[in-house]
Short mmCIF file of N, CA and C and ligand atoms in Angstrom, two decimals:
data_model
loop_
_atom_site.label_atom_id
_atom_site.label_comp_id
_atom_site.label_asym_id
_atom_site.label_seq_id
_atom_site.Cartn_x
_atom_site.Cartn_y
_atom_site.Cartn_z
N MET R 154 0.84 -1.21 0.00
CA MET R 154 0.00 0.00 0.00
C MET R 154 0.87 1.25 0.00
N ASN R 155 1.87 1.29 0.90
CA ASN R 155 2.74 2.47 0.96
C ASN R 155 3.49 2.70 -0.34
N SER R 156 3.96 1.59 -0.93
CA SER R 156 4.71 1.77 -2.17
C SER R 156 3.77 2.22 -3.28
N ARG R 157 2.52 1.76 -3.21
CA ARG R 157 1.55 2.18 -4.21
C ARG R 157 1.26 3.68 -4.07
N ILE R 158 1.12 4.12 -2.83
CA ILE R 158 0.86 5.55 -2.59
C ILE R 158 2.05 6.37 -3.09
N ALA R 159 3.26 5.88 -2.79
CA ALA R 159 4.46 6.60 -3.23
C ALA R 159 4.49 6.70 -4.75
N GLU R 160 4.10 5.61 -5.39
CA GLU R 160 4.09 5.58 -6.86
C GLU R 160 3.09 6.60 -7.40
N ILE R 161 1.89 6.61 -6.78
CA ILE R 161 0.86 7.54 -7.21
C ILE R 161 1.30 8.98 -6.96
N GLN R 162 1.94 9.20 -5.80
CA GLN R 162 2.40 10.56 -5.49
C GLN R 162 3.42 11.04 -6.51
N SER R 163 4.31 10.13 -6.92
CA SER R 163 5.32 10.56 -7.88
C SER R 163 4.68 10.86 -9.22
N ARG R 164 3.59 10.14 -9.53
CA ARG R 164 2.86 10.44 -10.75
C ARG R 164 2.17 11.80 -10.68
N ILE R 165 1.63 12.11 -9.49
CA ILE R 165 0.99 13.44 -9.31
C ILE R 165 2.02 14.53 -9.54
N ILE R 166 3.19 14.35 -8.95
CA ILE R 166 4.24 15.38 -9.09
C ILE R 166 4.60 15.54 -10.56
N ALA R 167 4.71 14.41 -11.26
CA ALA R 167 5.03 14.48 -12.69
C ALA R 167 3.94 15.24 -13.44
N LEU R 168 2.68 14.94 -13.12
CA LEU R 168 1.56 15.61 -13.78
C LEU R 168 1.55 17.10 -13.45
N GLN R 169 1.79 17.41 -12.17
CA GLN R 169 1.79 18.81 -11.76
C GLN R 169 2.88 19.58 -12.49
N THR R 170 4.03 18.94 -12.64
CA THR R 170 5.13 19.59 -13.34
C THR R 170 4.74 19.86 -14.79
N GLN R 171 4.13 18.85 -15.42
CA GLN R 171 3.65 19.02 -16.80
C GLN R 171 2.68 20.17 -16.90
N ARG R 172 1.70 20.18 -16.01
CA ARG R 172 0.66 21.21 -16.08
C ARG R 172 1.24 22.59 -15.82
N ALA R 173 2.14 22.65 -14.85
CA ALA R 173 2.75 23.94 -14.52
C ALA R 173 3.46 24.50 -15.74
N GLY R 174 4.03 23.62 -16.55
CA GLY R 174 4.74 24.06 -17.74
C GLY R 174 3.82 24.50 -18.86
N THR R 175 2.62 23.93 -18.94
CA THR R 175 1.78 24.19 -20.11
C THR R 175 0.66 25.19 -19.84
N THR R 176 -0.03 25.02 -18.71
CA THR R 176 -1.18 25.88 -18.45
C THR R 176 -1.10 26.49 -17.05
N PRO R 177 -0.20 27.43 -16.86
CA PRO R 177 0.01 27.96 -15.53
C PRO R 177 -1.25 28.60 -14.92
N ALA R 178 -2.10 29.22 -15.73
CA ALA R 178 -3.24 29.96 -15.17
C ALA R 178 -4.25 29.04 -14.49
N SER R 179 -4.53 27.90 -15.12
CA SER R 179 -5.58 27.04 -14.58
C SER R 179 -5.01 25.85 -13.80
N ALA R 180 -3.71 25.79 -13.74
CA ALA R 180 -3.08 24.59 -13.17
C ALA R 180 -3.49 24.33 -11.72
N THR R 181 -3.54 25.40 -10.93
CA THR R 181 -3.76 25.21 -9.50
C THR R 181 -5.10 24.52 -9.21
N SER R 182 -6.19 25.02 -9.80
CA SER R 182 -7.49 24.43 -9.50
C SER R 182 -7.59 23.02 -10.08
N ALA R 183 -7.01 22.82 -11.26
CA ALA R 183 -7.05 21.48 -11.87
C ALA R 183 -6.32 20.48 -10.99
N GLN R 184 -5.17 20.91 -10.46
CA GLN R 184 -4.40 20.03 -9.59
C GLN R 184 -5.20 19.69 -8.34
N GLY R 185 -5.84 20.71 -7.76
CA GLY R 185 -6.60 20.50 -6.54
C GLY R 185 -7.68 19.46 -6.76
N THR R 186 -8.41 19.60 -7.86
CA THR R 186 -9.49 18.67 -8.15
C THR R 186 -8.94 17.26 -8.35
N PHE R 187 -7.88 17.19 -9.15
CA PHE R 187 -7.29 15.89 -9.44
C PHE R 187 -6.81 15.22 -8.16
N ALA R 188 -6.09 16.00 -7.35
CA ALA R 188 -5.53 15.44 -6.12
C ALA R 188 -6.64 14.98 -5.18
N SER R 189 -7.74 15.77 -5.11
CA SER R 189 -8.79 15.38 -4.16
C SER R 189 -9.53 14.14 -4.67
N HIS R 190 -9.73 14.04 -5.99
CA HIS R 190 -10.34 12.82 -6.52
C HIS R 190 -9.46 11.60 -6.24
N LEU R 191 -8.17 11.82 -6.43
CA LEU R 191 -7.24 10.72 -6.23
C LEU R 191 -7.23 10.26 -4.78
N GLN R 192 -7.26 11.26 -3.88
CA GLN R 192 -7.27 10.92 -2.45
C GLN R 192 -8.52 10.12 -2.11
N GLY R 193 -9.66 10.53 -2.70
CA GLY R 193 -10.89 9.79 -2.49
C GLY R 193 -10.77 8.36 -2.99
N ALA R 194 -10.13 8.21 -4.15
CA ALA R 194 -9.98 6.88 -4.74
C ALA R 194 -9.10 6.00 -3.86
N ILE R 195 -8.02 6.58 -3.34
CA ILE R 195 -7.14 5.80 -2.46
C ILE R 195 -7.91 5.40 -1.20
N ALA R 196 -8.65 6.37 -0.66
CA ALA R 196 -9.34 6.13 0.61
C ALA R 196 -10.43 5.08 0.48
N SER R 197 -10.94 4.86 -0.74
CA SER R 197 -12.03 3.90 -0.87
C SER R 197 -11.58 2.54 -1.38
N THR R 198 -10.27 2.34 -1.48
CA THR R 198 -9.81 1.01 -1.90
C THR R 198 -10.05 0.00 -0.78
N ALA R 199 -10.05 -1.24 -1.14
CA ALA R 199 -10.38 -2.30 -0.18
C ALA R 199 -9.35 -2.36 0.95
N PRO R 200 -9.79 -2.82 2.13
CA PRO R 200 -8.85 -2.96 3.25
C PRO R 200 -7.66 -3.84 2.87
N THR R 201 -6.53 -3.56 3.49
CA THR R 201 -5.29 -4.20 3.07
C THR R 201 -4.94 -5.41 3.91
N GLY R 202 -5.71 -5.66 4.96
CA GLY R 202 -5.35 -6.76 5.84
C GLY R 202 -4.35 -6.35 6.90
N GLN R 203 -4.00 -5.05 6.92
CA GLN R 203 -3.06 -4.56 7.93
C GLN R 203 -3.71 -4.61 9.31
N THR R 204 -2.90 -4.88 10.33
CA THR R 204 -3.42 -4.86 11.70
C THR R 204 -2.64 -3.82 12.51
N TYR R 205 -3.20 -3.46 13.67
CA TYR R 205 -2.62 -2.38 14.46
C TYR R 205 -2.42 -2.82 15.90
N LYS R 206 -1.31 -2.34 16.46
CA LYS R 206 -1.02 -2.61 17.87
C LYS R 206 -1.64 -1.49 18.68
N LEU R 207 -2.52 -1.87 19.63
CA LEU R 207 -3.24 -0.85 20.40
C LEU R 207 -2.59 -0.64 21.77
N ASN R 208 -2.68 0.60 22.26
CA ASN R 208 -2.22 0.85 23.62
C ASN R 208 -3.31 0.45 24.62
N SER R 209 -3.10 0.70 25.90
CA SER R 209 -4.04 0.22 26.92
C SER R 209 -5.41 0.89 26.79
N LYS R 210 -5.47 2.01 26.07
CA LYS R 210 -6.76 2.68 25.89
C LYS R 210 -7.43 2.34 24.56
N GLY R 211 -6.84 1.38 23.83
CA GLY R 211 -7.44 0.94 22.57
C GLY R 211 -7.07 1.82 21.39
N ILE R 212 -6.08 2.69 21.57
CA ILE R 212 -5.65 3.57 20.48
C ILE R 212 -4.41 2.97 19.81
N PRO R 213 -4.38 2.90 18.48
CA PRO R 213 -3.17 2.39 17.81
C PRO R 213 -1.94 3.19 18.27
N GLU R 214 -0.86 2.48 18.56
CA GLU R 214 0.31 3.14 19.15
C GLU R 214 0.87 4.27 18.28
N ASP R 215 0.88 4.04 16.95
CA ASP R 215 1.40 5.08 16.04
C ASP R 215 0.56 6.35 16.12
N LEU R 216 -0.75 6.15 16.26
CA LEU R 216 -1.67 7.27 16.31
C LEU R 216 -1.56 7.98 17.66
N ALA R 217 -1.46 7.19 18.72
CA ALA R 217 -1.37 7.74 20.07
C ALA R 217 -0.16 8.66 20.21
N ALA R 218 0.90 8.33 19.48
CA ALA R 218 2.14 9.11 19.58
C ALA R 218 1.93 10.56 19.13
N TYR R 219 0.96 10.81 18.26
CA TYR R 219 0.72 12.19 17.80
C TYR R 219 0.06 13.03 18.89
N GLY R 220 -0.81 12.39 19.68
CA GLY R 220 -1.58 13.11 20.69
C GLY R 220 -2.99 13.38 20.20
N ASN R 221 -3.92 13.31 21.13
CA ASN R 221 -5.34 13.52 20.81
C ASN R 221 -5.56 14.95 20.29
N GLY R 222 -6.22 15.05 19.15
CA GLY R 222 -6.51 16.36 18.57
C GLY R 222 -5.31 16.98 17.86
N LYS R 223 -4.22 16.20 17.74
CA LYS R 223 -3.00 16.72 17.11
C LYS R 223 -2.54 15.82 15.97
N ILE R 224 -3.49 15.16 15.33
CA ILE R 224 -3.15 14.22 14.26
C ILE R 224 -2.76 15.01 13.01
N PRO R 225 -1.61 14.73 12.41
CA PRO R 225 -1.20 15.49 11.22
C PRO R 225 -2.03 15.11 10.00
N GLU R 226 -2.11 16.04 9.06
CA GLU R 226 -2.85 15.84 7.82
C GLU R 226 -2.47 14.53 7.13
N THR R 227 -1.18 14.19 7.20
CA THR R 227 -0.69 13.01 6.49
C THR R 227 -1.28 11.71 7.03
N ALA R 228 -1.76 11.73 8.28
CA ALA R 228 -2.35 10.51 8.86
C ALA R 228 -3.86 10.49 8.71
N LEU R 229 -4.42 11.55 8.11
CA LEU R 229 -5.87 11.64 7.94
C LEU R 229 -6.24 11.40 6.48
N ALA R 230 -7.50 11.04 6.25
CA ALA R 230 -8.00 10.95 4.87
C ALA R 230 -9.43 11.43 4.85
N ARG R 231 -9.83 11.88 3.68
CA ARG R 231 -11.17 12.44 3.55
C ARG R 231 -12.24 11.36 3.44
N VAL R 232 -13.43 11.69 3.94
CA VAL R 232 -14.58 10.80 3.79
C VAL R 232 -15.28 11.21 2.49
N GLY R 233 -15.25 10.32 1.51
CA GLY R 233 -15.85 10.61 0.21
C GLY R 233 -15.34 11.93 -0.32
N ASN R 234 -16.25 12.77 -0.84
CA ASN R 234 -15.81 14.09 -1.26
C ASN R 234 -16.36 15.17 -0.33
N THR R 235 -16.56 14.79 0.94
CA THR R 235 -16.98 15.76 1.94
C THR R 235 -15.73 16.47 2.47
N GLY R 236 -15.92 17.46 3.32
CA GLY R 236 -14.78 18.11 3.96
C GLY R 236 -14.34 17.36 5.20
N HIS R 237 -15.02 16.23 5.51
CA HIS R 237 -14.73 15.51 6.74
C HIS R 237 -13.53 14.60 6.60
N LYS R 238 -12.76 14.52 7.69
CA LYS R 238 -11.57 13.67 7.70
C LYS R 238 -11.58 12.77 8.92
N LEU R 239 -10.99 11.59 8.73
CA LEU R 239 -10.77 10.66 9.84
C LEU R 239 -9.36 10.12 9.71
N TRP R 240 -8.91 9.44 10.77
CA TRP R 240 -7.67 8.66 10.66
C TRP R 240 -7.82 7.81 9.40
N ALA R 241 -6.79 7.78 8.57
CA ALA R 241 -6.92 7.21 7.22
C ALA R 241 -7.56 5.81 7.18
N PRO R 242 -7.16 4.86 8.02
CA PRO R 242 -7.80 3.54 7.95
C PRO R 242 -9.30 3.60 8.27
N ALA R 243 -9.69 4.49 9.17
CA ALA R 243 -11.11 4.64 9.51
C ALA R 243 -11.87 5.25 8.34
N ALA R 244 -11.26 6.24 7.70
CA ALA R 244 -11.90 6.89 6.53
C ALA R 244 -12.08 5.86 5.42
N GLN R 245 -11.06 5.05 5.22
CA GLN R 245 -11.11 4.03 4.17
C GLN R 245 -12.25 3.05 4.42
N SER R 246 -12.36 2.63 5.65
CA SER R 246 -13.40 1.67 5.99
C SER R 246 -14.80 2.32 5.89
N LEU R 247 -14.90 3.56 6.36
CA LEU R 247 -16.18 4.27 6.28
C LEU R 247 -16.60 4.48 4.83
N ASN R 248 -15.64 4.83 3.97
CA ASN R 248 -15.97 5.02 2.56
C ASN R 248 -16.52 3.75 1.94
N GLY R 249 -15.89 2.62 2.28
CA GLY R 249 -16.39 1.34 1.76
C GLY R 249 -17.79 1.04 2.27
N MET R 250 -18.01 1.38 3.54
CA MET R 250 -19.32 1.12 4.14
C MET R 250 -20.40 1.99 3.48
N ILE R 251 -20.10 3.27 3.28
CA ILE R 251 -21.07 4.18 2.66
C ILE R 251 -21.43 3.70 1.26
N GLU R 252 -20.43 3.24 0.52
CA GLU R 252 -20.69 2.73 -0.84
C GLU R 252 -21.58 1.49 -0.81
N ASP R 253 -21.27 0.58 0.10
CA ASP R 253 -22.05 -0.66 0.17
C ASP R 253 -23.48 -0.37 0.63
N ALA R 254 -23.63 0.57 1.56
CA ALA R 254 -24.97 0.94 2.02
C ALA R 254 -25.77 1.53 0.87
N ARG R 255 -25.12 2.38 0.09
CA ARG R 255 -25.79 3.01 -1.05
C ARG R 255 -26.28 1.94 -2.03
N ARG R 256 -25.47 0.91 -2.20
CA ARG R 256 -25.86 -0.19 -3.08
C ARG R 256 -27.10 -0.90 -2.54
N ASP R 257 -27.28 -0.84 -1.23
CA ASP R 257 -28.48 -1.42 -0.61
C ASP R 257 -29.62 -0.40 -0.54
N GLY R 258 -29.43 0.76 -1.15
CA GLY R 258 -30.47 1.78 -1.15
C GLY R 258 -30.53 2.57 0.15
N VAL R 259 -29.41 2.58 0.89
CA VAL R 259 -29.37 3.27 2.18
C VAL R 259 -28.38 4.43 2.10
N GLU R 260 -28.85 5.59 2.53
CA GLU R 260 -28.01 6.80 2.47
C GLU R 260 -27.44 7.10 3.86
N ILE R 261 -26.11 7.13 3.96
CA ILE R 261 -25.45 7.46 5.22
C ILE R 261 -24.81 8.83 5.08
N GLY R 262 -25.29 9.80 5.85
CA GLY R 262 -24.71 11.14 5.83
C GLY R 262 -23.71 11.28 6.97
N ILE R 263 -22.85 12.28 6.89
CA ILE R 263 -21.86 12.49 7.94
C ILE R 263 -21.95 13.93 8.44
N THR R 264 -21.99 14.09 9.75
CA THR R 264 -22.10 15.44 10.31
C THR R 264 -20.86 15.85 11.10
N ASP R 265 -20.07 14.88 11.56
CA ASP R 265 -18.86 15.26 12.29
C ASP R 265 -17.82 14.14 12.18
N SER R 266 -16.57 14.49 12.40
CA SER R 266 -15.50 13.54 12.14
C SER R 266 -14.31 13.86 13.04
N TYR R 267 -13.11 13.97 12.46
CA TYR R 267 -11.93 14.33 13.26
C TYR R 267 -12.14 15.70 13.89
N ARG R 268 -11.78 15.81 15.15
CA ARG R 268 -11.99 17.07 15.87
C ARG R 268 -10.67 17.50 16.50
N PRO R 269 -10.01 18.49 15.92
CA PRO R 269 -8.75 18.97 16.51
C PRO R 269 -8.99 19.48 17.94
N TYR R 270 -7.92 19.54 18.71
CA TYR R 270 -8.01 19.89 20.13
C TYR R 270 -8.79 21.19 20.36
N ALA R 271 -8.48 22.22 19.59
CA ALA R 271 -9.13 23.52 19.80
C ALA R 271 -10.65 23.41 19.60
N GLU R 272 -11.07 22.56 18.67
CA GLU R 272 -12.51 22.38 18.45
C GLU R 272 -13.16 21.62 19.60
N GLN R 273 -12.38 20.72 20.22
CA GLN R 273 -12.91 20.00 21.39
C GLN R 273 -13.15 20.97 22.55
N VAL R 274 -12.23 21.90 22.71
CA VAL R 274 -12.36 22.91 23.77
C VAL R 274 -13.60 23.75 23.51
N ASP R 275 -13.77 24.16 22.25
CA ASP R 275 -14.92 24.99 21.88
C ASP R 275 -16.23 24.24 22.10
N LEU R 276 -16.25 22.95 21.70
CA LEU R 276 -17.47 22.15 21.85
C LEU R 276 -17.83 21.97 23.33
N ALA R 277 -16.82 21.73 24.15
CA ALA R 277 -17.06 21.54 25.59
C ALA R 277 -17.66 22.82 26.18
N ARG R 278 -17.19 23.97 25.69
CA ARG R 278 -17.70 25.25 26.19
C ARG R 278 -19.17 25.42 25.78
N ARG R 279 -19.49 25.02 24.54
CA ARG R 279 -20.85 25.24 24.04
C ARG R 279 -21.83 24.18 24.52
N LYS R 280 -21.40 22.91 24.62
CA LYS R 280 -22.35 21.83 24.91
C LYS R 280 -22.19 21.22 26.30
N GLY R 281 -21.18 21.61 27.02
CA GLY R 281 -21.00 21.10 28.37
C GLY R 281 -20.35 19.72 28.37
N LEU R 282 -19.71 19.38 29.47
CA LEU R 282 -19.04 18.08 29.58
C LEU R 282 -20.02 16.98 29.95
N TYR R 283 -19.74 15.77 29.47
CA TYR R 283 -20.53 14.60 29.85
C TYR R 283 -20.64 14.52 31.37
N SER R 284 -19.50 14.77 32.03
CA SER R 284 -19.45 14.63 33.49
C SER R 284 -20.38 15.61 34.19
N GLN R 285 -20.82 16.63 33.44
CA GLN R 285 -21.74 17.61 34.02
C GLN R 285 -23.09 17.59 33.31
N GLY R 286 -23.38 16.45 32.67
CA GLY R 286 -24.68 16.30 32.02
C GLY R 286 -24.72 16.86 30.60
N GLY R 287 -23.59 17.28 30.07
CA GLY R 287 -23.55 17.86 28.72
C GLY R 287 -23.32 16.81 27.65
N LEU R 288 -22.84 17.27 26.49
CA LEU R 288 -22.71 16.40 25.32
C LEU R 288 -21.28 16.34 24.77
N ALA R 289 -20.31 16.76 25.57
CA ALA R 289 -18.94 16.78 25.04
C ALA R 289 -17.99 16.04 25.98
N ALA R 290 -17.01 15.38 25.35
CA ALA R 290 -15.96 14.72 26.13
C ALA R 290 -14.99 15.78 26.64
N LYS R 291 -14.29 15.45 27.72
CA LYS R 291 -13.23 16.33 28.21
C LYS R 291 -12.20 16.52 27.10
N PRO R 292 -11.85 17.77 26.76
CA PRO R 292 -10.87 17.98 25.68
C PRO R 292 -9.62 17.13 25.88
N GLY R 293 -9.17 16.52 24.78
CA GLY R 293 -7.99 15.66 24.86
C GLY R 293 -8.33 14.20 25.10
N THR R 294 -9.63 13.90 25.27
CA THR R 294 -10.01 12.50 25.49
C THR R 294 -11.02 12.00 24.47
N SER R 295 -11.53 12.89 23.61
CA SER R 295 -12.58 12.51 22.67
C SER R 295 -12.10 11.50 21.63
N GLU R 296 -12.95 10.54 21.31
CA GLU R 296 -12.62 9.62 20.21
C GLU R 296 -12.49 10.40 18.90
N HIS R 297 -13.23 11.51 18.82
CA HIS R 297 -13.12 12.35 17.62
C HIS R 297 -11.71 12.93 17.49
N GLY R 298 -11.06 13.13 18.62
CA GLY R 298 -9.71 13.69 18.62
C GLY R 298 -8.66 12.72 18.08
N TRP R 299 -9.03 11.44 18.03
CA TRP R 299 -8.13 10.44 17.42
C TRP R 299 -8.50 10.22 15.96
N GLY R 300 -9.54 10.88 15.48
CA GLY R 300 -10.00 10.62 14.11
C GLY R 300 -10.57 9.22 13.99
N MET R 301 -11.03 8.67 15.15
CA MET R 301 -11.52 7.30 15.17
C MET R 301 -13.01 7.22 15.46
N ALA R 302 -13.70 8.36 15.40
CA ALA R 302 -15.15 8.34 15.58
C ALA R 302 -15.78 9.32 14.61
N THR R 303 -17.00 8.98 14.21
CA THR R 303 -17.73 9.85 13.30
C THR R 303 -19.17 9.97 13.76
N ASP R 304 -19.75 11.14 13.53
CA ASP R 304 -21.17 11.33 13.81
C ASP R 304 -21.90 11.28 12.48
N LEU R 305 -22.89 10.42 12.42
CA LEU R 305 -23.56 10.16 11.14
C LEU R 305 -24.99 10.68 11.15
N ASP R 306 -25.46 11.01 9.96
CA ASP R 306 -26.83 11.43 9.77
C ASP R 306 -27.59 10.21 9.25
N LEU R 307 -28.36 9.58 10.14
CA LEU R 307 -28.99 8.30 9.82
C LEU R 307 -30.51 8.39 10.00
N ASN R 308 -31.25 8.07 8.95
CA ASN R 308 -32.70 7.91 9.17
C ASN R 308 -32.93 6.51 9.75
N ALA R 309 -34.20 6.18 10.02
CA ALA R 309 -34.49 4.90 10.69
C ALA R 309 -33.96 3.70 9.90
N LYS R 310 -34.12 3.77 8.58
CA LYS R 310 -33.66 2.67 7.73
C LYS R 310 -32.13 2.54 7.80
N ALA R 311 -31.47 3.68 7.76
CA ALA R 311 -30.00 3.68 7.79
C ALA R 311 -29.48 3.20 9.15
N LEU R 312 -30.16 3.61 10.22
CA LEU R 312 -29.73 3.17 11.55
C LEU R 312 -29.86 1.66 11.68
N SER R 313 -30.95 1.11 11.16
CA SER R 313 -31.10 -0.35 11.29
C SER R 313 -30.08 -1.06 10.39
N TRP R 314 -29.77 -0.47 9.23
CA TRP R 314 -28.72 -1.04 8.37
C TRP R 314 -27.38 -1.03 9.11
N MET R 315 -27.09 0.09 9.75
CA MET R 315 -25.83 0.21 10.50
C MET R 315 -25.75 -0.82 11.62
N ARG R 316 -26.85 -0.97 12.37
CA ARG R 316 -26.82 -1.90 13.50
C ARG R 316 -26.60 -3.33 13.03
N LYS R 317 -27.02 -3.61 11.81
CA LYS R 317 -26.83 -4.96 11.28
C LYS R 317 -25.44 -5.14 10.65
N ASN R 318 -24.94 -4.10 9.98
CA ASN R 318 -23.75 -4.28 9.13
C ASN R 318 -22.48 -3.56 9.56
N ALA R 319 -22.60 -2.51 10.37
CA ALA R 319 -21.42 -1.65 10.63
C ALA R 319 -20.24 -2.42 11.22
N GLY R 320 -20.56 -3.45 12.02
CA GLY R 320 -19.49 -4.24 12.62
C GLY R 320 -18.55 -4.86 11.59
N ASN R 321 -19.09 -5.16 10.42
CA ASN R 321 -18.25 -5.74 9.36
C ASN R 321 -17.19 -4.75 8.88
N TYR R 322 -17.41 -3.47 9.15
CA TYR R 322 -16.48 -2.44 8.70
C TYR R 322 -15.70 -1.86 9.89
N GLY R 323 -15.89 -2.46 11.05
CA GLY R 323 -15.14 -2.03 12.23
C GLY R 323 -15.80 -0.89 13.00
N PHE R 324 -17.04 -0.55 12.65
CA PHE R 324 -17.69 0.56 13.36
C PHE R 324 -18.67 0.03 14.40
N VAL R 325 -18.61 0.64 15.60
CA VAL R 325 -19.48 0.24 16.70
C VAL R 325 -20.22 1.45 17.27
N GLU R 326 -21.45 1.19 17.71
CA GLU R 326 -22.27 2.23 18.36
C GLU R 326 -21.91 2.12 19.84
N ASN R 327 -21.19 3.09 20.37
CA ASN R 327 -20.63 2.86 21.71
C ASN R 327 -20.95 3.95 22.74
N VAL R 328 -21.83 4.88 22.40
CA VAL R 328 -22.23 5.88 23.39
C VAL R 328 -23.75 5.81 23.55
N ALA R 329 -24.19 5.52 24.76
CA ALA R 329 -25.63 5.43 25.02
C ALA R 329 -26.31 6.76 24.67
N ARG R 330 -27.48 6.69 24.11
CA ARG R 330 -28.28 7.86 23.72
C ARG R 330 -27.64 8.71 22.62
N GLU R 331 -26.59 8.18 21.96
CA GLU R 331 -26.02 8.91 20.81
C GLU R 331 -25.95 7.95 19.63
N SER R 332 -27.11 7.66 19.06
CA SER R 332 -27.14 6.67 17.97
C SER R 332 -26.45 7.20 16.71
N TRP R 333 -26.04 8.46 16.74
CA TRP R 333 -25.32 9.03 15.59
C TRP R 333 -23.81 8.79 15.70
N HIS R 334 -23.35 8.49 16.91
CA HIS R 334 -21.90 8.41 17.15
C HIS R 334 -21.41 6.97 16.95
N TRP R 335 -20.49 6.81 16.00
CA TRP R 335 -19.95 5.48 15.68
C TRP R 335 -18.45 5.53 15.75
N ALA R 336 -17.88 4.60 16.52
CA ALA R 336 -16.43 4.57 16.72
C ALA R 336 -15.82 3.46 15.87
N TYR R 337 -14.61 3.71 15.42
CA TYR R 337 -13.90 2.72 14.60
C TYR R 337 -12.98 1.88 15.47
N ARG R 338 -13.06 0.57 15.30
CA ARG R 338 -12.18 -0.36 16.00
C ARG R 338 -11.27 -1.01 14.97
N PRO R 339 -10.01 -0.61 14.94
CA PRO R 339 -9.11 -1.14 13.88
C PRO R 339 -8.82 -2.63 14.10
N PRO R 340 -8.53 -3.33 13.02
CA PRO R 340 -8.17 -4.75 13.16
C PRO R 340 -6.86 -4.88 13.95
N THR R 341 -6.81 -5.85 14.84
CA THR R 341 -5.60 -6.02 15.66
C THR R 341 -4.98 -7.39 15.40
ZN1 ZN G 56 -19.54 11.78 18.20
#
C-alpha cells in the first residue's frame, strides 16, 4: 500500500510539473481537483489486511504518539468528497461502508469527524461536559480527537442497516443515547 501511494504521489508530481509548464493559469485548480479525486480513490480502496497494535486505551500506538486532537494531515484521509476527515484507515473503511450501504439503497450522511483539540475545547464550552450532564468529552479524550469516531446522519432505515452491518467495517455504536456516534475499532 505504501509503495503504491508513493508511486501515485510521484505520478501526481510528474503531472503537476507538466501542467505547470503548459497551463500555468488554470493549473492550480485542476491540480486540486485531481488530487482530491485521487485521495478519495485511495481512501475507498479495499482494506489491506493490515493490523494495528493498540495501547491500553485501545488507540493504535502510532496514532497515540501524535496526541489527541494533534493528528497530522498526512495521517488523515477524507470521507468521500466531503470536507470531513478521519484517521486514514477509519476513513477508508467508512468510505467502503457508505458505498455498500448506497448499493443497498441506504443513504449514510456524515455530520462530524476528526476534531482537533481547539474544536474539542470549543465544543465543551458550548455543549458542556458529559461529566456535568452535557454532550462533550473532556478535551484531549474525545474519540473524535483520534479521528476514530464519526457522527452520522442516519434515518431509521440507515440506523437499522448500521446496526446490522457496521461491525463488518469495524464501526461500533458505543455511546448510550447517541445513535449518531460510531467509533472505529481497527483490526488487531
Ligand atoms: Zn460523536
